[in-house]
Coordinates of C-alpha atoms in Angstrom, one line a residue:
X27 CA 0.0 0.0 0.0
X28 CA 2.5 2.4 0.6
X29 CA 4.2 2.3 -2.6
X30 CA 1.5 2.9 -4.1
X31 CA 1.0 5.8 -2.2
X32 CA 4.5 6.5 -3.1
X33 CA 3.7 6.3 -6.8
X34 CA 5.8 3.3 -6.9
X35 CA 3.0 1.1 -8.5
X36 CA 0.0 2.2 -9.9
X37 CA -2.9 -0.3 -8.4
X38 CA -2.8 -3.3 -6.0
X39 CA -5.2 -6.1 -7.0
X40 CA -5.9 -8.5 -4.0
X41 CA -8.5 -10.1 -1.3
X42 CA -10.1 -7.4 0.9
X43 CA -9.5 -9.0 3.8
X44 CA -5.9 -8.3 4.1
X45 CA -6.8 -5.6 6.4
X46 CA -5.7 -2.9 4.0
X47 CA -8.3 -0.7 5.7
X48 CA -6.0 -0.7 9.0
X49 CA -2.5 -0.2 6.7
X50 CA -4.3 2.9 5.0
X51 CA -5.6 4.6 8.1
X52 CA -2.4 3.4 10.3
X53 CA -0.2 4.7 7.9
X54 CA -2.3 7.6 7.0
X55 CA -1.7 7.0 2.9
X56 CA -4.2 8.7 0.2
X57 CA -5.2 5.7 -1.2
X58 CA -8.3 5.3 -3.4
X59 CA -10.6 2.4 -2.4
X60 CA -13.3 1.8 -5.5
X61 CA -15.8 -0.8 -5.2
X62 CA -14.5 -4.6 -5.2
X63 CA -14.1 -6.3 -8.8
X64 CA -15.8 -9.6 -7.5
X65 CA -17.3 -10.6 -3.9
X66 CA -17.4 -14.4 -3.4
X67 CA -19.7 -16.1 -1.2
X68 CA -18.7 -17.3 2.4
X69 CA -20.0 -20.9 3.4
X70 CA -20.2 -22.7 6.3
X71 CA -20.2 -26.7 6.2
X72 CA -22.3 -28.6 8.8
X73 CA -21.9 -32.6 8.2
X74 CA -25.1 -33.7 6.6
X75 CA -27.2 -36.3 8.8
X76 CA -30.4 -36.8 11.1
X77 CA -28.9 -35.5 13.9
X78 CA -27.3 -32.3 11.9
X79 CA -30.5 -31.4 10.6
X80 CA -31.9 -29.3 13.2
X81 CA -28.6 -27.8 13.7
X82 CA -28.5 -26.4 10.0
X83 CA -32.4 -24.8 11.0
X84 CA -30.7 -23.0 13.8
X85 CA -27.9 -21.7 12.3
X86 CA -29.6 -20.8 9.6
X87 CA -32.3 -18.7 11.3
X88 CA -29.8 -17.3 13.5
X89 CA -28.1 -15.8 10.8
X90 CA -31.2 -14.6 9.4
X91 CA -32.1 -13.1 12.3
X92 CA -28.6 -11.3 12.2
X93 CA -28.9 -10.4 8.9
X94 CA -32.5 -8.5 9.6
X95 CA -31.3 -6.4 12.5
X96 CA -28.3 -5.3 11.5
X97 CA -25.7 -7.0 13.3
X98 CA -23.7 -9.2 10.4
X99 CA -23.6 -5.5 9.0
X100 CA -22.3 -3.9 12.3
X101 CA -19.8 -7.0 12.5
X102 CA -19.0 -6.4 8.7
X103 CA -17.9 -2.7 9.5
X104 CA -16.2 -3.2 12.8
X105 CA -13.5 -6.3 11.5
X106 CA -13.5 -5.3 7.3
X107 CA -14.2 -1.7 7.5
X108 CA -17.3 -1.8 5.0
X109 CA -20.7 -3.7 5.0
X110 CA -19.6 -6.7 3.2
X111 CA -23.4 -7.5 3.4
X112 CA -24.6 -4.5 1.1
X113 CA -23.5 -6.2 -2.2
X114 CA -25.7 -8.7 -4.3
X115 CA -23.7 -12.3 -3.4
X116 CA -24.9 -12.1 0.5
X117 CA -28.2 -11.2 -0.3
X118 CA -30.6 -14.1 0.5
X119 CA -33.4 -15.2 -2.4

């Protein structure tokens, strides 16, 4: 980040989560953040079986529940310094 700042290198093309929100402010560099090129989904894996199955309802609502008051969002802003949550990929059908 900071040779870009420097002029060193044009762009940086990389995952967001690096914590290049922290290196920017940290180091106080005028960097330009635009919006990401591609946002990939996040899964979670729960072993598939009789017993599971009510664990998957929970964890599913939970999340939803989450989701509809605000706090994946408020979670989103306080670790990855955006709402990862506002673009179309995390949105539920």
């Amino acid at each position: 980040m900071k040779e870009i700042n420097d002029g060193k290198y044009d762009a940086f093309i990389g995952p967001a989560n690096l914590g290049q929100n922290e290196i920017i402010d940290e180091l106080g560099l005028e960097v330009v953040q635009p919006d990401p090129i591609y946002v990939g989904e996040t899964i979670m894996l729960i072993y598939k079986s009789e017993e599971n199955e009510k664990l998957m309802e929970e964890v599913d609502q939970a999340l939803t529940e989450l989701r509809e008051e605000g706090t994946l969002s408020e979670i989103s802003e306080e670790y990855y310094g955006e709402d990862v949550f506002q673009y179309d990929v995390t949105k539920k059908e």
